[in-house]
GROMACS .gro file of N, CA and C in nm:
model
  438
    1MET      N    1  13.103  10.761   8.638
    1MET     CA    2  12.977  10.705   8.684
    1MET      C    3  12.869  10.812   8.671
    2GLY      N    4  12.751  10.770   8.623
    2GLY     CA    5  12.638  10.862   8.606
    2GLY      C    6  12.574  10.897   8.740
    3THR      N    7  12.457  10.956   8.732
    3THR     CA    8  12.382  10.994   8.850
    3THR      C    9  12.353  10.870   8.934
    4SER      N   10  12.371  10.881   9.065
    4SER     CA   11  12.343  10.768   9.154
    4SER      C   12  12.196  10.733   9.148
    5ASN      N   13  12.167  10.603   9.146
    5ASN     CA   14  12.028  10.561   9.130
    5ASN      C   15  11.944  10.577   9.255
    6TRP      N   16  11.996  10.629   9.361
    6TRP     CA   17  11.916  10.652   9.482
    6TRP      C   18  11.869  10.796   9.494
    7GLN      N   19  11.922  10.886   9.413
    7GLN     CA   20  11.894  11.029   9.430
    7GLN      C   21  11.750  11.066   9.401
    8HIS      N   22  11.676  10.982   9.330
    8HIS     CA   23  11.537  11.009   9.299
    8HIS      C   24  11.443  10.967   9.411
    9ILE      N   25  11.491  10.893   9.509
    9ILE     CA   26  11.403  10.837   9.611
    9ILE      C   27  11.326  10.944   9.688
   10PRO      N   28  11.388  11.052   9.738
   10PRO     CA   29  11.308  11.152   9.811
   10PRO      C   30  11.195  11.211   9.727
   11PHE      N   31  11.220  11.238   9.600
   11PHE     CA   32  11.116  11.290   9.512
   11PHE      C   33  11.001  11.190   9.500
   12CYS      N   34  11.035  11.063   9.478
   12CYS     CA   35  10.932  10.959   9.463
   12CYS      C   36  10.853  10.938   9.591
   13VAL      N   37  10.919  10.944   9.705
   13VAL     CA   38  10.849  10.932   9.833
   13VAL      C   39  10.747  11.045   9.846
   14GLU      N   40  10.787  11.167   9.814
   14GLU     CA   41  10.696  11.282   9.820
   14GLU      C   42  10.576  11.260   9.727
   15VAL      N   43  10.601  11.213   9.606
   15VAL     CA   44  10.494  11.187   9.510
   15VAL      C   45  10.399  11.080   9.565
   16LEU      N   46  10.453  10.971   9.614
   16LEU     CA   47  10.370  10.864   9.668
   16LEU      C   48  10.284  10.912   9.785
   17MET      N   49  10.342  10.993   9.873
   17MET     CA   50  10.266  11.043   9.987
   17MET      C   51  10.152  11.136   9.942
   18ARG      N   52  10.174  11.211   9.837
   18ARG     CA   53  10.068  11.298   9.784
   18ARG      C   54   9.959  11.217   9.716
   19ILE      N   55   9.997  11.114   9.644
   19ILE     CA   56   9.900  11.029   9.575
   19ILE      C   57   9.815  10.951   9.675
   20GLU      N   58   9.877  10.907   9.786
   20GLU     CA   59   9.811  10.820   9.884
   20GLU      C   60   9.745  10.700   9.816
   21PRO      N   61   9.824  10.619   9.746
   21PRO     CA   62   9.766  10.508   9.671
   21PRO      C   63   9.707  10.400   9.761
   22ARG      N   64   9.609  10.330   9.707
   22ARG     CA   65   9.551  10.214   9.774
   22ARG      C   66   9.592  10.086   9.703
   23ARG      N   67   9.631  10.098   9.574
   23ARG     CA   68   9.673   9.982   9.494
   23ARG      C   69   9.800  10.019   9.418
   24VAL      N   70   9.908   9.943   9.443
   24VAL     CA   71  10.038   9.973   9.385
   24VAL      C   72  10.092   9.848   9.316
   25LEU      N   73  10.146   9.867   9.195
   25LEU     CA   74  10.213   9.760   9.123
   25LEU      C   75  10.359   9.802   9.103
   26ASP      N   76  10.450   9.720   9.154
   26ASP     CA   77  10.594   9.744   9.145
   26ASP      C   78  10.653   9.649   9.040
   27VAL      N   79  10.698   9.704   8.929
   27VAL     CA   80  10.753   9.624   8.820
   27VAL      C   81  10.905   9.615   8.838
   28GLY      N   82  10.954   9.495   8.857
   28GLY     CA   83  11.097   9.475   8.880
   28GLY      C   84  11.128   9.485   9.028
   29VAL      N   85  11.071   9.397   9.108
   29VAL     CA   86  11.080   9.402   9.254
   29VAL      C   87  11.225   9.408   9.303
   30GLY      N   88  11.311   9.321   9.249
   30GLY     CA   89  11.450   9.319   9.294
   30GLY      C   90  11.460   9.301   9.444
   31PHE      N   91  11.534   9.389   9.508
   31PHE     CA   92  11.555   9.383   9.653
   31PHE      C   93  11.426   9.411   9.731
   32GLY      N   94  11.332   9.482   9.670
   32GLY     CA   95  11.207   9.515   9.738
   32GLY      C   96  11.197   9.659   9.784
   33ARG      N   97  11.286   9.743   9.732
   33ARG     CA   98  11.292   9.883   9.773
   33ARG      C   99  11.155   9.952   9.771
   34TRP      N  100  11.082   9.937   9.660
   34TRP     CA  101  10.956  10.013   9.648
   34TRP      C  102  10.845   9.955   9.734
   35GLY      N  103  10.845   9.824   9.755
   35GLY     CA  104  10.747   9.766   9.848
   35GLY      C  105  10.769   9.818   9.989
   36ILE      N  106  10.894   9.825  10.030
   36ILE     CA  107  10.928   9.876  10.164
   36ILE      C  108  10.894  10.024  10.174
   37ILE      N  109  10.928  10.101  10.073
   37ILE     CA  110  10.899  10.246  10.074
   37ILE      C  111  10.749  10.270  10.078
   38VAL      N  112  10.674  10.197   9.996
   38VAL     CA  113  10.528  10.213   9.997
   38VAL      C  114  10.473  10.181  10.135
   39ARG      N  115  10.516  10.073  10.196
   39ARG     CA  116  10.466  10.039  10.330
   39ARG      C  117  10.499  10.149  10.432
   40GLU      N  118  10.623  10.196  10.428
   40GLU     CA  119  10.662  10.296  10.527
   40GLU      C  120  10.590  10.429  10.508
   41PHE      N  121  10.584  10.477  10.384
   41PHE     CA  122  10.535  10.613  10.362
   41PHE      C  123  10.390  10.622  10.318
   42CYS      N  124  10.327  10.508  10.288
   42CYS     CA  125  10.186  10.511  10.249
   42CYS      C  126  10.097  10.437  10.348
   43ASP      N  127  10.157  10.365  10.441
   43ASP     CA  128  10.082  10.301  10.549
   43ASP      C  129  10.131  10.351  10.685
   44VAL      N  130  10.256  10.318  10.720
   44VAL     CA  131  10.308  10.351  10.853
   44VAL      C  132  10.304  10.501  10.880
   45TRP      N  133  10.344  10.581  10.782
   45TRP     CA  134  10.347  10.726  10.798
   45TRP      C  135  10.208  10.781  10.832
   46PHE      N  136  10.104  10.714  10.784
   46PHE     CA  137   9.966  10.756  10.807
   46PHE      C  138   9.903  10.688  10.928
   47GLY      N  139   9.988  10.630  11.015
   47GLY     CA  140   9.940  10.575  11.141
   47GLY      C  141   9.901  10.428  11.137
   48ARG      N  142   9.914  10.366  11.022
   48ARG     CA  143   9.882  10.222  11.012
   48ARG      C  144  10.015  10.147  11.029
   49VAL      N  145  10.055  10.133  11.155
   49VAL     CA  146  10.188  10.085  11.188
   49VAL      C  147  10.199   9.933  11.181
   50LEU      N  148  10.102   9.863  11.233
   50LEU     CA  149  10.106   9.718  11.238
   50LEU      C  150  10.058   9.658  11.106
   51PRO      N  151  10.119   9.548  11.062
   51PRO     CA  152  10.080   9.488  10.934
   51PRO      C  153   9.930   9.464  10.920
   52GLU      N  154   9.864   9.427  11.028
   52GLU     CA  155   9.719   9.403  11.019
   52GLU      C  156   9.640   9.532  10.998
   53GLN      N  157   9.704   9.647  11.015
   53GLN     CA  158   9.640   9.777  10.991
   53GLN      C  159   9.665   9.830  10.850
   54TRP      N  160   9.758   9.772  10.779
   54TRP     CA  161   9.794   9.823  10.647
   54TRP      C  162   9.675   9.817  10.554
   55SER      N  163   9.657   9.922  10.476
   55SER     CA  164   9.544   9.927  10.384
   55SER      C  165   9.586   9.936  10.237
   56VAL      N  166   9.714   9.955  10.212
   56VAL     CA  167   9.763   9.962  10.075
   56VAL      C  168   9.788   9.820  10.025
   57TYR      N  169   9.736   9.789   9.907
   57TYR     CA  170   9.757   9.659   9.845
   57TYR      C  171   9.875   9.674   9.750
   58VAL      N  172   9.979   9.590   9.768
   58VAL     CA  173  10.101   9.601   9.688
   58VAL      C  174  10.132   9.469   9.620
   59GLU      N  175  10.136   9.473   9.487
   59GLU     CA  176  10.179   9.359   9.409
   59GLU      C  177  10.310   9.395   9.341
   60GLY      N  178  10.386   9.292   9.306
   60GLY     CA  179  10.511   9.314   9.236
   60GLY      C  180  10.529   9.212   9.126
   61ILE      N  181  10.618   9.243   9.034
   61ILE     CA  182  10.658   9.151   8.928
   61ILE      C  183  10.810   9.142   8.931
   62GLU      N  184  10.860   9.019   8.928
   62GLU     CA  185  11.005   8.997   8.927
   62GLU      C  186  11.038   8.887   8.827
   63ALA      N  187  11.126   8.916   8.734
   63ALA     CA  188  11.164   8.820   8.630
   63ALA      C  189  11.262   8.716   8.681
   64PHE      N  190  11.343   8.751   8.779
   64PHE     CA  191  11.450   8.664   8.826
   64PHE      C  192  11.413   8.608   8.963
   65ALA      N  193  11.353   8.489   8.965
   65ALA     CA  194  11.300   8.428   9.087
   65ALA      C  195  11.397   8.427   9.205
   66PRO      N  196  11.529   8.401   9.186
   66PRO     CA  197  11.619   8.399   9.301
   66PRO      C  198  11.628   8.534   9.375
   67ASN      N  199  11.582   8.643   9.314
   67ASN     CA  200  11.580   8.771   9.384
   67ASN      C  201  11.480   8.773   9.499
   68ILE      N  202  11.379   8.688   9.493
   68ILE     CA  203  11.271   8.692   9.592
   68ILE      C  204  11.307   8.604   9.711
   69SER      N  205  11.302   8.666   9.829
   69SER     CA  206  11.330   8.597   9.955
   69SER      C  207  11.207   8.603  10.044
   70SER      N  208  11.213   8.534  10.155
   70SER     CA  209  11.097   8.528  10.244
   70SER      C  210  11.056   8.666  10.297
   71TYR      N  211  11.150   8.758  10.312
   71TYR     CA  212  11.115   8.890  10.366
   71TYR      C  213  11.024   8.969  10.272
   72HIS      N  214  11.027   8.939  10.143
   72HIS     CA  215  10.942   9.012  10.048
   72HIS      C  216  10.794   9.000  10.084
   73SER      N  217  10.755   8.884  10.138
   73SER     CA  218  10.613   8.864  10.173
   73SER      C  219  10.570   8.953  10.289
   74SER      N  220  10.665   9.014  10.357
   74SER     CA  221  10.631   9.108  10.464
   74SER      C  222  10.581   9.241  10.409
   75PHE      N  223  10.617   9.272  10.284
   75PHE     CA  224  10.583   9.402  10.227
   75PHE      C  225  10.491   9.394  10.107
   76TYR      N  226  10.490   9.280  10.038
   76TYR     CA  227  10.410   9.263   9.917
   76TYR      C  228  10.295   9.167   9.945
   77ASN      N  229  10.176   9.200   9.896
   77ASN     CA  230  10.063   9.109   9.906
   77ASN      C  231  10.078   8.993   9.809
   78LYS      N  232  10.138   9.020   9.692
   78LYS     CA  233  10.157   8.917   9.591
   78LYS      C  234  10.274   8.956   9.503
   79ILE      N  235  10.353   8.857   9.463
   79ILE     CA  236  10.462   8.880   9.368
   79ILE      C  237  10.447   8.779   9.254
   80TRP      N  238  10.439   8.833   9.134
   80TRP     CA  239  10.436   8.751   9.013
   80TRP      C  240  10.581   8.724   8.971
   81ILE      N  241  10.610   8.601   8.933
   81ILE     CA  242  10.742   8.567   8.882
   81ILE      C  243  10.728   8.547   8.732
   82GLY      N  244  10.804   8.625   8.655
   82GLY     CA  245  10.801   8.611   8.510
   82GLY      C  246  10.832   8.742   8.442
   83ASP      N  247  10.836   8.737   8.311
   83ASP     CA  248  10.860   8.855   8.230
   83ASP      C  249  10.740   8.948   8.241
   84ALA      N  250  10.763   9.075   8.267
   84ALA     CA  251  10.655   9.171   8.289
   84ALA      C  252  10.561   9.181   8.170
   85VAL      N  253  10.612   9.173   8.049
   85VAL     CA  254  10.526   9.182   7.931
   85VAL      C  255  10.424   9.068   7.932
   86GLU      N  256  10.469   8.949   7.967
   86GLU     CA  257  10.379   8.833   7.973
   86GLU      C  258  10.286   8.843   8.094
   87VAL      N  259  10.337   8.884   8.208
   87VAL     CA  260  10.255   8.896   8.328
   87VAL      C  261  10.146   9.001   8.310
   88PHE      N  262  10.178   9.111   8.245
   88PHE     CA  263  10.078   9.216   8.222
   88PHE      C  264   9.957   9.160   8.148
   89SER      N  265   9.979   9.065   8.058
   89SER     CA  266   9.868   9.008   7.983
   89SER      C  267   9.774   8.926   8.071
   90ARG      N  268   9.821   8.887   8.190
   90ARG     CA  269   9.738   8.809   8.284
   90ARG      C  270   9.679   8.893   8.396
   91ILE      N  271   9.723   9.017   8.409
   91ILE     CA  272   9.671   9.104   8.516
   91ILE      C  273   9.559   9.189   8.458
   92ASP      N  274   9.439   9.167   8.506
   92ASP     CA  275   9.325   9.245   8.459
   92ASP      C  276   9.275   9.330   8.575
   93LYS      N  277   9.359   9.422   8.618
   93LYS     CA  278   9.327   9.505   8.733
   93LYS      C  279   9.365   9.649   8.701
   94SER      N  280   9.311   9.738   8.780
   94SER     CA  281   9.354   9.877   8.769
   94SER      C  282   9.432   9.912   8.896
   95TRP      N  283   9.519  10.013   8.882
   95TRP     CA  284   9.611  10.050   8.990
   95TRP      C  285   9.604  10.200   9.013
   96ASP      N  286   9.638  10.240   9.134
   96ASP     CA  287   9.654  10.383   9.160
   96ASP      C  288   9.788  10.429   9.106
   97VAL      N  289   9.889  10.344   9.121
   97VAL     CA  290  10.021  10.379   9.068
   97VAL      C  291  10.096  10.251   9.029
   98VAL      N  292  10.165  10.259   8.915
   98VAL     CA  293  10.257  10.155   8.871
   98VAL      C  294  10.396  10.215   8.880
   99ILE      N  295  10.489  10.142   8.942
   99ILE     CA  296  10.625  10.191   8.962
   99ILE      C  297  10.722  10.107   8.879
  100PHE      N  298  10.800  10.175   8.796
  100PHE     CA  299  10.911  10.114   8.724
  100PHE      C  300  11.039  10.171   8.786
  101GLY      N  301  11.095  10.102   8.884
  101GLY     CA  302  11.213  10.150   8.954
  101GLY      C  303  11.340  10.090   8.899
  102ASP      N  304  11.408  10.162   8.811
  102ASP     CA  305  11.535  10.116   8.754
  102ASP      C  306  11.520   9.979   8.687
  103VAL      N  307  11.418   9.966   8.602
  103VAL     CA  308  11.394   9.838   8.535
  103VAL      C  309  11.373   9.852   8.385
  104LEU      N  310  11.314   9.962   8.338
  104LEU     CA  311  11.281   9.974   8.196
  104LEU      C  312  11.404   9.967   8.105
  105GLU      N  313  11.519  10.008   8.154
  105GLU     CA  314  11.640  10.005   8.073
  105GLU      C  315  11.686   9.863   8.042
  106HIS      N  316  11.626   9.765   8.106
  106HIS     CA  317  11.661   9.625   8.080
  106HIS      C  318  11.574   9.563   7.971
  107PHE      N  319  11.474   9.635   7.924
  107PHE     CA  320  11.385   9.585   7.820
  107PHE      C  321  11.423   9.644   7.684
  108THR      N  322  11.380   9.575   7.580
  108THR     CA  323  11.392   9.634   7.448
  108THR      C  324  11.301   9.756   7.443
  109ARG      N  325  11.328   9.846   7.353
  109ARG     CA  326  11.244   9.965   7.339
  109ARG      C  327  11.098   9.926   7.313
  110GLU      N  328  11.077   9.828   7.226
  110GLU     CA  329  10.941   9.784   7.193
  110GLU      C  330  10.867   9.734   7.317
  111ASN      N  331  10.933   9.650   7.398
  111ASN     CA  332  10.868   9.598   7.518
  111ASN      C  333  10.849   9.706   7.624
  112ALA      N  334  10.945   9.796   7.637
  112ALA     CA  335  10.930   9.907   7.732
  112ALA      C  336  10.810   9.993   7.695
  113GLU      N  337  10.792  10.019   7.566
  113GLU     CA  338  10.677  10.097   7.521
  113GLU      C  339  10.546  10.024   7.549
  114LYS      N  340  10.544   9.891   7.530
  114LYS     CA  341  10.425   9.812   7.561
  114LYS      C  342  10.391   9.823   7.710
  115LEU      N  343  10.492   9.809   7.793
  115LEU     CA  344  10.472   9.816   7.938
  115LEU      C  345  10.420   9.953   7.980
  116LEU      N  346  10.479  10.057   7.925
  116LEU     CA  347  10.434  10.193   7.960
  116LEU      C  348  10.292  10.218   7.912
  117LEU      N  349  10.259  10.176   7.791
  117LEU     CA  350  10.124  10.196   7.739
  117LEU      C  351  10.022  10.122   7.825
  118TRP      N  352  10.051   9.998   7.859
  118TRP     CA  353   9.962   9.921   7.946
  118TRP      C  354   9.942   9.995   8.079
  119SER      N  355  10.052  10.044   8.134
  119SER     CA  356  10.046  10.110   8.265
  119SER      C  357   9.963  10.238   8.260
  120VAL      N  358   9.981  10.316   8.156
  120VAL     CA  359   9.904  10.440   8.141
  120VAL      C  360   9.755  10.408   8.129
  121ASN      N  361   9.722  10.297   8.065
  121ASN     CA  362   9.583  10.259   8.047
  121ASN      C  363   9.522  10.188   8.167
  122HIS      N  364   9.605  10.142   8.263
  122HIS     CA  365   9.556  10.066   8.377
  122HIS      C  366   9.586  10.130   8.512
  123SER      N  367   9.637  10.252   8.512
  123SER     CA  368   9.667  10.316   8.641
  123SER      C  369   9.645  10.466   8.632
  124ASN      N  370   9.628  10.526   8.750
  124ASN     CA  371   9.613  10.671   8.757
  124ASN      C  372   9.745  10.744   8.742
  125TYR      N  373   9.853  10.682   8.792
  125TYR     CA  374   9.986  10.741   8.788
  125TYR      C  375  10.088  10.634   8.751
  126VAL      N  376  10.195  10.675   8.687
  126VAL     CA  377  10.307  10.587   8.656
  126VAL      C  378  10.434  10.659   8.698
  127ILE      N  379  10.512  10.594   8.781
  127ILE     CA  380  10.641  10.648   8.824
  127ILE      C  381  10.750  10.570   8.751
  128VAL      N  382  10.836  10.641   8.680
  128VAL     CA  383  10.943  10.578   8.604
  128VAL      C  384  11.076  10.634   8.652
  129ASN      N  385  11.165  10.545   8.691
  129ASN     CA  386  11.302  10.581   8.726
  129ASN      C  387  11.393  10.507   8.631
  130ILE      N  388  11.479  10.580   8.564
  130ILE     CA  389  11.580  10.518   8.479
  130ILE      C  390  11.712  10.590   8.502
  131PRO      N  391  11.822  10.518   8.490
  131PRO     CA  392  11.952  10.585   8.505
  131PRO      C  393  11.977  10.679   8.387
  132ILE      N  394  12.037  10.791   8.416
  132ILE     CA  395  12.067  10.890   8.312
  132ILE      C  396  12.218  10.915   8.313
  133GLY      N  397  12.275  10.927   8.198
  133GLY     CA  398  12.418  10.951   8.187
  133GLY      C  399  12.478  10.859   8.083
  134ASP      N  400  12.608  10.864   8.071
  134ASP     CA  401  12.676  10.786   7.970
  134ASP      C  402  12.664  10.635   7.991
  135ASP      N  403  12.645  10.592   8.115
  135ASP     CA  404  12.639  10.449   8.142
  135ASP      C  405  12.498  10.399   8.170
  136TRP      N  406  12.397  10.464   8.112
  136TRP     CA  407  12.258  10.429   8.142
  136TRP      C  408  12.216  10.296   8.083
  137ASN      N  409  12.269  10.256   7.966
  137ASN     CA  410  12.223  10.136   7.900
  137ASN      C  411  12.279  10.013   7.972
  138GLN      N  412  12.190   9.932   8.029
  138GLN     CA  413  12.235   9.819   8.108
  138GLN      C  414  12.217   9.684   8.040
  139GLY      N  415  12.135   9.675   7.938
  139GLY     CA  416  12.121   9.551   7.862
  139GLY      C  417  12.083   9.432   7.947
  140GLU      N  418  12.157   9.322   7.929
  140GLU     CA  419  12.126   9.198   7.999
  140GLU      C  420  12.141   9.214   8.150
  141MET      N  421  12.060   9.138   8.220
  141MET     CA  422  12.067   9.137   8.366
  141MET      C  423  12.041   8.995   8.411
  142TYR      N  424  12.118   8.947   8.506
  142TYR     CA  425  12.103   8.811   8.558
  142TYR      C  426  12.114   8.708   8.447
  143TRP      N  427  12.210   8.728   8.360
  143TRP     CA  428  12.249   8.632   8.258
  143TRP      C  429  12.146   8.611   8.148
  144LYS      N  430  12.053   8.706   8.133
  144LYS     CA  431  11.958   8.692   8.022
  144LYS      C  432  11.907   8.829   7.983
  145SER      N  433  11.860   8.840   7.862
  145SER     CA  434  11.796   8.962   7.816
  145SER      C  435  11.650   8.958   7.851
  146VAL      N  436  11.596   9.072   7.886
  146VAL     CA  437  11.451   9.079   7.915
  146VAL      C  438  11.385   9.173   7.819
   0.00000   0.00000   0.00000
Protein backbone atom coordinates (compact mmCIF):
# COMPACT_ATOMS: atom_id res chain seq x y z
CA MET A 1 0.00 0.00 0.00
CA GLY A 2 1.27 3.48 -0.91
CA THR A 3 1.33 6.57 1.26
CA SER A 4 -1.84 6.95 3.32
CA ASN A 5 -4.11 9.58 1.83
CA TRP A 6 -4.60 11.35 5.17
CA GLN A 7 -0.95 12.20 5.80
CA HIS A 8 -1.17 15.44 3.81
CA ILE A 9 -4.00 16.86 5.92
CA PRO A 10 -1.87 18.67 8.56
CA PHE A 11 0.17 20.38 5.82
CA CYS A 12 -3.00 21.46 3.98
CA VAL A 13 -4.61 22.75 7.18
CA GLU A 14 -1.50 24.88 7.83
CA VAL A 15 -1.63 26.22 4.26
CA LEU A 16 -5.33 27.03 4.49
CA MET A 17 -4.87 28.84 7.80
CA ARG A 18 -2.08 30.96 6.31
CA ILE A 19 -4.11 31.77 3.20
CA GLU A 20 -7.22 32.68 5.26
CA PRO A 21 -9.47 32.21 2.23
CA ARG A 22 -12.84 33.88 1.86
CA ARG A 23 -13.91 31.86 -1.22
CA VAL A 24 -13.13 28.13 -1.54
CA LEU A 25 -14.00 25.65 -4.29
CA ASP A 26 -13.71 21.95 -3.38
CA VAL A 27 -13.52 19.72 -6.45
CA GLY A 28 -14.66 16.18 -5.67
CA VAL A 29 -16.61 16.73 -2.45
CA GLY A 30 -17.02 13.04 -1.59
CA PHE A 31 -17.50 12.67 2.14
CA GLY A 32 -17.01 16.41 2.65
CA ARG A 33 -13.58 16.34 4.28
CA TRP A 34 -12.41 19.67 2.85
CA GLY A 35 -15.66 21.52 3.54
CA ILE A 36 -15.46 20.42 7.17
CA ILE A 37 -11.75 21.29 7.42
CA VAL A 38 -12.29 24.72 5.86
CA ARG A 39 -15.12 25.46 8.31
CA GLU A 40 -13.12 24.34 11.32
CA PHE A 41 -9.78 25.94 10.51
CA CYS A 42 -10.82 28.97 8.45
CA ASP A 43 -13.93 30.00 10.39
CA VAL A 44 -14.18 28.34 13.82
CA TRP A 45 -10.45 28.61 14.54
CA PHE A 46 -10.71 32.38 13.96
CA GLY A 47 -13.56 32.76 16.46
CA ARG A 48 -16.49 32.46 14.06
CA VAL A 49 -17.95 29.48 15.89
CA LEU A 50 -21.65 29.64 15.06
CA PRO A 51 -22.80 29.02 11.48
CA GLU A 52 -24.36 32.48 11.29
CA GLN A 53 -20.90 33.93 12.02
CA TRP A 54 -19.10 32.03 9.26
CA SER A 55 -17.58 34.28 6.63
CA VAL A 56 -15.92 31.78 4.30
CA TYR A 57 -17.98 30.92 1.22
CA VAL A 58 -17.53 27.24 0.27
CA GLU A 59 -18.75 25.62 -2.93
CA GLY A 60 -18.13 22.07 -4.02
CA ILE A 61 -18.42 19.89 -7.09
CA GLU A 62 -19.39 16.23 -6.89
CA ALA A 63 -19.82 13.91 -9.88
CA PHE A 64 -21.55 11.11 -7.97
CA ALA A 65 -24.83 12.50 -6.56
CA PRO A 66 -25.39 9.65 -4.02
CA ASN A 67 -22.26 10.86 -2.18
CA ILE A 68 -24.11 14.00 -1.11
CA SER A 69 -26.14 13.77 2.10
CA SER A 70 -28.07 16.32 4.11
CA TYR A 71 -25.08 17.01 6.39
CA HIS A 72 -23.10 18.47 3.47
CA SER A 73 -25.34 21.55 3.52
CA SER A 74 -24.03 22.27 7.02
CA PHE A 75 -20.56 22.96 5.62
CA TYR A 76 -21.04 23.93 1.97
CA ASN A 77 -22.90 26.98 0.70
CA LYS A 78 -23.51 25.25 -2.63
CA ILE A 79 -22.69 21.90 -4.22
CA TRP A 80 -22.73 21.39 -7.97
CA ILE A 81 -23.60 17.89 -9.15
CA GLY A 82 -21.86 16.86 -12.36
CA ASP A 83 -18.56 16.36 -14.10
CA ALA A 84 -16.10 19.04 -12.98
CA VAL A 85 -14.96 19.80 -16.54
CA GLU A 86 -18.55 20.62 -17.51
CA VAL A 87 -19.33 22.45 -14.26
CA PHE A 88 -16.23 24.63 -14.61
CA SER A 89 -17.64 25.93 -17.90
CA ARG A 90 -20.68 27.24 -15.96
CA ILE A 91 -18.80 28.79 -13.03
CA ASP A 92 -17.76 32.34 -13.81
CA LYS A 93 -16.26 33.21 -10.46
CA SER A 94 -12.87 33.71 -8.92
CA TRP A 95 -11.66 31.87 -5.83
CA ASP A 96 -9.07 32.33 -3.13
CA VAL A 97 -8.31 28.62 -3.27
CA VAL A 98 -9.41 25.63 -5.33
CA ILE A 99 -8.89 22.25 -3.65
CA PHE A 100 -8.42 18.98 -5.53
CA GLY A 101 -8.45 16.45 -2.68
CA ASP A 102 -7.66 12.98 -4.01
CA VAL A 103 -9.71 13.49 -7.18
CA LEU A 104 -7.45 14.37 -10.14
CA GLU A 105 -6.26 10.77 -10.48
CA HIS A 106 -9.80 9.85 -11.54
CA PHE A 107 -9.67 12.08 -14.63
CA THR A 108 -7.95 11.56 -17.93
CA ARG A 109 -4.70 13.49 -18.22
CA GLU A 110 -6.31 15.86 -20.73
CA ASN A 111 -9.23 16.68 -18.42
CA ALA A 112 -6.99 16.98 -15.36
CA GLU A 113 -4.85 19.50 -17.24
CA LYS A 114 -7.98 21.46 -18.24
CA LEU A 115 -9.15 21.55 -14.63
CA LEU A 116 -5.76 22.67 -13.35
CA LEU A 117 -5.40 25.37 -16.00
CA TRP A 118 -8.88 26.72 -15.25
CA SER A 119 -8.07 26.72 -11.53
CA VAL A 120 -4.78 28.55 -11.95
CA ASN A 121 -6.58 31.19 -14.02
CA HIS A 122 -9.52 31.56 -11.59
CA SER A 123 -7.93 31.34 -8.15
CA ASN A 124 -5.08 32.71 -6.08
CA TYR A 125 -4.03 29.26 -4.84
CA VAL A 126 -4.60 25.66 -5.91
CA ILE A 127 -4.14 22.77 -3.50
CA VAL A 128 -3.65 19.39 -5.16
CA ASN A 129 -3.54 16.09 -3.30
CA ILE A 130 -2.93 12.92 -5.25
CA PRO A 131 -1.90 9.47 -4.06
CA ILE A 132 1.76 8.66 -4.69
CA GLY A 133 3.21 5.19 -4.97
CA ASP A 134 2.75 2.05 -6.99
CA ASP A 135 -1.02 2.01 -6.50
CA TRP A 136 -1.72 5.67 -7.31
CA ASN A 137 -3.68 5.11 -10.53
CA GLN A 138 -7.32 4.68 -9.55
CA GLY A 139 -9.15 4.92 -12.89
CA GLU A 140 -12.89 4.40 -12.68
CA MET A 141 -14.77 5.38 -9.58
CA TYR A 142 -18.40 4.68 -8.72
CA TRP A 143 -18.87 2.48 -11.77
CA LYS A 144 -17.91 5.09 -14.36
CA SER A 145 -14.91 6.88 -15.77
CA VAL A 146 -14.62 10.59 -15.17
